[in-house]
Short mmCIF file of C-alpha atoms in Angstrom, two decimals:
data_model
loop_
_atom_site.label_atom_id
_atom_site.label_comp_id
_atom_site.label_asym_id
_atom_site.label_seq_id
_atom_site.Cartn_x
_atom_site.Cartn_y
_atom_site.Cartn_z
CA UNK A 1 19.91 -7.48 6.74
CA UNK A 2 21.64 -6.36 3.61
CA UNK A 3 19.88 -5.15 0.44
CA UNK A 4 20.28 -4.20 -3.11
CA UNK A 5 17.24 -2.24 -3.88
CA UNK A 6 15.63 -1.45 -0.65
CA UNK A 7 16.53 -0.06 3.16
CA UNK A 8 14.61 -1.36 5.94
CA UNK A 9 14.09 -0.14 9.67
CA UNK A 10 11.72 -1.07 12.28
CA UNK A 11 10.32 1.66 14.69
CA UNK A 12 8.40 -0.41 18.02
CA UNK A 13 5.68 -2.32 15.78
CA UNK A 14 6.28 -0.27 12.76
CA UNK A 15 8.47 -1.58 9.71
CA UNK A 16 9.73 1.22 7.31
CA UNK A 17 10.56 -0.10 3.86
CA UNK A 18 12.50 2.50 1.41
CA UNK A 19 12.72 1.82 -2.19
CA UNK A 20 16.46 2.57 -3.00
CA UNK A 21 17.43 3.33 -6.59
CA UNK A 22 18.41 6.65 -6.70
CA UNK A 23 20.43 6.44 -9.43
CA UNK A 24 17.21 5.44 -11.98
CA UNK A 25 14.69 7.43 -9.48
CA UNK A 26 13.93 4.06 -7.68
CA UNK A 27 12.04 2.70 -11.22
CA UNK A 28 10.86 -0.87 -10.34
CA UNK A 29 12.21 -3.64 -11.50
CA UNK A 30 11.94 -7.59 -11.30
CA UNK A 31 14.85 -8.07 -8.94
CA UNK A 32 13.64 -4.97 -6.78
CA UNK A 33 9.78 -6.28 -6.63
CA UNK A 34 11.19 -9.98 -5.61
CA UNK A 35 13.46 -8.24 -2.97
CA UNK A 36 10.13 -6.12 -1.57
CA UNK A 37 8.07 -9.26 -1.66
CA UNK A 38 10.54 -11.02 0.33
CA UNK A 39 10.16 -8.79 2.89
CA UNK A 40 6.82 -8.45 2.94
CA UNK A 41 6.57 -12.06 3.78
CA UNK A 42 8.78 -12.03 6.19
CA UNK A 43 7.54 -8.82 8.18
CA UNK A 44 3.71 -10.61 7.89
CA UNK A 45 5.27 -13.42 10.11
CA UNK A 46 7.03 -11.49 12.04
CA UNK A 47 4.49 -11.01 15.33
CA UNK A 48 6.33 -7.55 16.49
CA UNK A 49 5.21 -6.08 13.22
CA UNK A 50 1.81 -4.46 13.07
CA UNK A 51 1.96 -1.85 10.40
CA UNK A 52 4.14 -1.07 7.13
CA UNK A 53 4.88 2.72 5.84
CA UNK A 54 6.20 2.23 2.09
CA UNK A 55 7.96 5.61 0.99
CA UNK A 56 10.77 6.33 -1.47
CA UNK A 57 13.30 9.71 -1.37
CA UNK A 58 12.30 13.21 -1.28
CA UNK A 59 11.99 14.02 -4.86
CA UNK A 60 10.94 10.92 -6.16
CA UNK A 61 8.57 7.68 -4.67
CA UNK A 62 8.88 5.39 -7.68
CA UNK A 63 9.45 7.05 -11.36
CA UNK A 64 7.82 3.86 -12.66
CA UNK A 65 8.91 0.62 -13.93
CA UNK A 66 12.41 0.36 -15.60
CA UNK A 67 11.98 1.11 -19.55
CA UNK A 68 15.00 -0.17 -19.97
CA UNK A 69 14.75 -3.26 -18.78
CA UNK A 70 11.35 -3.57 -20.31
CA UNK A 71 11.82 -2.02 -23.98
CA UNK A 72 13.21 -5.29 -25.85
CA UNK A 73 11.16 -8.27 -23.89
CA UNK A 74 8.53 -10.32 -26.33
CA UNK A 75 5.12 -10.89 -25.72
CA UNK A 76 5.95 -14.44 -25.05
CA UNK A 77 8.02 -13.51 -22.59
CA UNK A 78 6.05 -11.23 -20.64
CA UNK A 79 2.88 -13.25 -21.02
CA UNK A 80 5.14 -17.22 -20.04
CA UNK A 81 6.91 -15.01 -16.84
CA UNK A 82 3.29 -13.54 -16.09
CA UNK A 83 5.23 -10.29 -15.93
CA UNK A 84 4.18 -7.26 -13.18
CA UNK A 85 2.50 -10.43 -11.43
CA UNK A 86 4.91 -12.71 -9.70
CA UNK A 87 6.14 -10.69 -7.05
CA UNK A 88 4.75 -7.15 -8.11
CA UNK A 89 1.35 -7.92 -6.69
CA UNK A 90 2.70 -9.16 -3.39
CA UNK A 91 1.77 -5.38 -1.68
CA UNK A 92 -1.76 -5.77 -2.41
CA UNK A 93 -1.84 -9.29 -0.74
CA UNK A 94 -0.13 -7.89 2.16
CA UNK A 95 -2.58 -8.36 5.38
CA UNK A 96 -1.05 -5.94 7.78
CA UNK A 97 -1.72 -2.45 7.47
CA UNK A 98 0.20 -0.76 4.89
CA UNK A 99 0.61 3.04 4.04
CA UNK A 100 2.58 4.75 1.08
CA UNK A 101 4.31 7.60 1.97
CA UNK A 102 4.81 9.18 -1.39
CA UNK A 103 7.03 12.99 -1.90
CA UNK A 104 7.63 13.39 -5.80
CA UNK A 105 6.70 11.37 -8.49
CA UNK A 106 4.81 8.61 -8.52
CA UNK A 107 3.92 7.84 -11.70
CA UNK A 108 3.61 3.93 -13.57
CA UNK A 109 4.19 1.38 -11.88
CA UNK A 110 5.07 4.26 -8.68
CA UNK A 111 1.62 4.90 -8.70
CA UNK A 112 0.44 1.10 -9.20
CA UNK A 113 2.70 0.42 -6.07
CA UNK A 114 1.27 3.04 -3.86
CA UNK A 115 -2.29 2.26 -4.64
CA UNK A 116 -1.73 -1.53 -3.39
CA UNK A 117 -0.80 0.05 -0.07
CA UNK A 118 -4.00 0.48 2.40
CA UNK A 119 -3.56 4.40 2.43
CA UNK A 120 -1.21 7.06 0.77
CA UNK A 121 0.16 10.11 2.71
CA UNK A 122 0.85 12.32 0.18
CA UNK A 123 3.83 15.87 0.82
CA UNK A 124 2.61 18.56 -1.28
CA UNK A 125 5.03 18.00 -3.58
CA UNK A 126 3.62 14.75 -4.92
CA UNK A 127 2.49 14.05 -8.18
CA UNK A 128 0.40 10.98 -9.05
CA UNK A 129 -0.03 9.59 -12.70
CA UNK A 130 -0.21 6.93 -15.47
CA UNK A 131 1.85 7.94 -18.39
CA UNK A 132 2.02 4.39 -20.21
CA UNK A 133 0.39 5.72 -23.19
CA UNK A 134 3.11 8.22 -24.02
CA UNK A 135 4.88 4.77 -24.60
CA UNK A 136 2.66 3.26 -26.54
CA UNK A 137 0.95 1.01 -24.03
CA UNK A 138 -1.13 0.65 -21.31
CA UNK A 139 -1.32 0.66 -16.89
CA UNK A 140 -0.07 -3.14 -16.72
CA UNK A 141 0.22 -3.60 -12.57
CA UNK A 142 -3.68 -2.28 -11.71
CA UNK A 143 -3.45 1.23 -12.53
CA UNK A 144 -6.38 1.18 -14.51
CA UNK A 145 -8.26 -0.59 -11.98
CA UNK A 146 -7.35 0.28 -8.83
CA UNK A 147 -7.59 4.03 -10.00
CA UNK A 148 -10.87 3.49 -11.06
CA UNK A 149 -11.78 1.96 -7.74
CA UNK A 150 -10.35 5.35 -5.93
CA UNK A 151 -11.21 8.10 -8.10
CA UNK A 152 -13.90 6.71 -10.26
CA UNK A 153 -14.34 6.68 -14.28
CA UNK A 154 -13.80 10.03 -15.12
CA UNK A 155 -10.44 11.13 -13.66
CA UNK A 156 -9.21 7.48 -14.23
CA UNK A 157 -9.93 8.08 -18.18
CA UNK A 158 -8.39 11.68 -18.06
CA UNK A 159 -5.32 10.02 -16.28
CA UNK A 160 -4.77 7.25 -18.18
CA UNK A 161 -5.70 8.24 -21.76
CA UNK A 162 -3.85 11.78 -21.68
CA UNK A 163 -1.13 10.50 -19.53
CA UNK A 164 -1.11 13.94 -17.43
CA UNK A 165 0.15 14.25 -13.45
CA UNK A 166 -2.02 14.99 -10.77
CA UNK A 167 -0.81 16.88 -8.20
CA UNK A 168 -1.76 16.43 -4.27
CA UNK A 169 -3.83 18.87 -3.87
CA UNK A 170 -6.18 17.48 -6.69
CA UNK A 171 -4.99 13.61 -5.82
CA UNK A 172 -6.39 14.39 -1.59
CA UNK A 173 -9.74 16.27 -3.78
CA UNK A 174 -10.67 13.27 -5.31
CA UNK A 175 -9.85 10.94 -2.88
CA UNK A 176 -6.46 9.39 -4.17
CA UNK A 177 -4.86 10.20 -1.22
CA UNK A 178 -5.98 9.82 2.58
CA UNK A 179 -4.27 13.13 3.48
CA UNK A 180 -1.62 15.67 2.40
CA UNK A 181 1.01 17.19 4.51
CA UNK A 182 3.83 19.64 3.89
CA UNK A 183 7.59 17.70 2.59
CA UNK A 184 9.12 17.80 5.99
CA UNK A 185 5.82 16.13 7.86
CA UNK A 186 5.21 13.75 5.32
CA UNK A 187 7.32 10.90 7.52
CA UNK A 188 6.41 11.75 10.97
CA UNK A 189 2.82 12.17 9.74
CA UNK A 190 3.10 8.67 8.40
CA UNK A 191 4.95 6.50 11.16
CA UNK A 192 2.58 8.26 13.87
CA UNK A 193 -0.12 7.14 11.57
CA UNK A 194 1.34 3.88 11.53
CA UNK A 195 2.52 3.75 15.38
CA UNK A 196 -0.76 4.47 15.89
CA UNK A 197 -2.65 1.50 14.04
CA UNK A 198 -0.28 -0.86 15.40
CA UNK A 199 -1.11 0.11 18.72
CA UNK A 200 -4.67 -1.64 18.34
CA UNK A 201 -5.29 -5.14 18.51
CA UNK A 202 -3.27 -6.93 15.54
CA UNK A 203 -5.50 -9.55 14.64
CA UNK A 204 -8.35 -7.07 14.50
CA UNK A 205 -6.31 -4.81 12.54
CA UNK A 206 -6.09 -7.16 9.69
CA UNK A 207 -9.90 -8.57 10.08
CA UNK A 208 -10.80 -4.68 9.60
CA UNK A 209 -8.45 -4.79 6.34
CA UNK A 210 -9.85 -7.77 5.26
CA UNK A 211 -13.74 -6.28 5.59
CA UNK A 212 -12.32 -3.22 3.70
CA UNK A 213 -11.02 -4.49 0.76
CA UNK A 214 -14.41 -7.11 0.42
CA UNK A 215 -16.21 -3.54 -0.83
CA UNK A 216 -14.14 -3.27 -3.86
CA UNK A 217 -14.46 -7.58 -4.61
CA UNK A 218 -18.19 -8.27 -3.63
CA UNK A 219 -21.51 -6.89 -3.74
CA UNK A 220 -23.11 -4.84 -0.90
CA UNK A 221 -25.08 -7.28 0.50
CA UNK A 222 -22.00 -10.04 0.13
CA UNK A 223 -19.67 -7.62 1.70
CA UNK A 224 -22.02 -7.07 4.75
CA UNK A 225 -22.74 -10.59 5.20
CA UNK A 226 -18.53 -10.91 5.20
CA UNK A 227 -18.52 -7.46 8.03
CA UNK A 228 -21.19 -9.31 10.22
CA UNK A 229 -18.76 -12.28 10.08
CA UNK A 230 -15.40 -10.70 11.07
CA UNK A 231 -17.39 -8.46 13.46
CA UNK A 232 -18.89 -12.15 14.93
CA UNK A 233 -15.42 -13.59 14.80
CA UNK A 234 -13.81 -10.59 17.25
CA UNK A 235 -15.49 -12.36 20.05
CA UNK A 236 -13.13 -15.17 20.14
CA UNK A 237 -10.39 -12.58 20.23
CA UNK A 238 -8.87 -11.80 23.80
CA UNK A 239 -8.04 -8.52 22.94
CA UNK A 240 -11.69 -7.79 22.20
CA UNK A 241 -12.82 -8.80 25.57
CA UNK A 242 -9.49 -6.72 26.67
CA UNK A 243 -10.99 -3.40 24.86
CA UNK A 244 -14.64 -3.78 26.26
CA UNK A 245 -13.46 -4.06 29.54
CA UNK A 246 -11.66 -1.26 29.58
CA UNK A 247 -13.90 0.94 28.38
CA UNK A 248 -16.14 -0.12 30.65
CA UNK A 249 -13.72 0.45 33.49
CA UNK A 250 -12.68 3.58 31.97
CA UNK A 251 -9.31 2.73 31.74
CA UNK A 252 -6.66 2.40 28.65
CA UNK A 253 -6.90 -1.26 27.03
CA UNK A 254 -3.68 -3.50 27.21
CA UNK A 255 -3.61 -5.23 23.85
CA UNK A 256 -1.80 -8.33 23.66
CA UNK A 257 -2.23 -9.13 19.93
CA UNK A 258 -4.35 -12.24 20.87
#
């Protein structure tokens, strides 16, 4: 398929979606975040799908949102459109496993986009960051919140009220980041990651996702009670009768997705 703003490859059960704006360092935009949610629903139908890597170019993963596109809209406009919400969210409502594989900048709406993924891969040469205030406003697509959820209070404050980068060795310190590689691993490290989640059963994959992200929306004892449930619900699954017999015959399981 053709598209303006993004390049898109599948690898066996792997889909690799590029952001593609070199010209403005891939800065996000409304056409750009309807043209990635697009995708995104049609790779969750698509059953030979079973993992996502997100990643931009070598020097840059998303600069942020377009200022220029941004600088002379309204209030009424932006609150009527529910702007950096239709379509911008659709990442974080993806349910198959997702990983941002970030090199360069992410910083804005970059940053926002990598945290809806399930898990960055950061290259050493990332750098992470929330520089809205320099513009005289504020994170507007979750940075403030999903940051928090990843890196607590403190660094979230010193992020977002000084408007500073983090770079990846601080962002894997703290937890922003699953793990760091050097530039030229960063993709391999990221499609074997992927290649290997979508290896596993898919339906489990996303009932693990699911019982996840409940630990950042619940309470503890809500987001057991949700665990127990998923965990209850596996034993309907083929694939999880597939799995225990094979272990117990000692023996690589044959997933069929099931």
């Amino acid at each position: 398929m053709k598209f303006d703003y993004l390049q898109l490859e599948q690898i066996g059960a792997v889909a690799l979606i590029r952001l593609n704006r070199p010209e403005v360092l891939n800065s996000l935009c409304c056409e750009l975040a309807a043209e990635l949610a697009g995708v995104l629903d049609r790779l969750e139908q698509d059953p030979g799908v079973r993992a996502v890597v997100l990643t931009g170019g070598d020097k840059v993963f998303a600069a942020g949102a377009d200022i220029k596109a941004m600088r002379e809209r309204s209030y009424m406009d932006v609150y009527t459109s529910d702007f950096v919400t239709v379509n911008w969210e659709r990442m974080a409502s993806f349910r198959k496993p997702s990983i941002a594989a970030v090199a360069g900048y992410a910083l804005g709406g970059g940053c926002e986009l990598a945290l809806m993924c399930d898990m960055i891969i950061a290259a050493d040469s990332a750098r992470f960051g929330q520089p809205e205030i320099k513009l005289g406003t504020i994170p507007g697509a979750g940075g403030s919140q999903r940051l928090a959820h990843s890196i607590g209070k403190a660094k979230t404050m010193d992020l977002v009220l000084t408007g500073r980068t983090m770079d990846a060795e601080e962002a894997e310190r703290c937890g922003l980041v699953s793990r760091r590689v050097s530039d030229q691993a960063l993709l391999d490290e990221a499609l074997q990651t992927a290649a290997r989640i979508a290896s596993y059963s898919g339906p489990v994959s996303m009932m693990a996702k699911e019982a996840v992200n409940r630990a950042f929306e619940t309470t503890l004892s809500e987001g057991v009670r949700q665990e127990r449930r998923l965990f209850h619900s596996t034993f309907a699954i083929e694939d999880q009768k597939e799995g225990m017999a094979a272990f117990a015959e000692k023996r690589a399981p044959q997933f069929m997705h099931r």
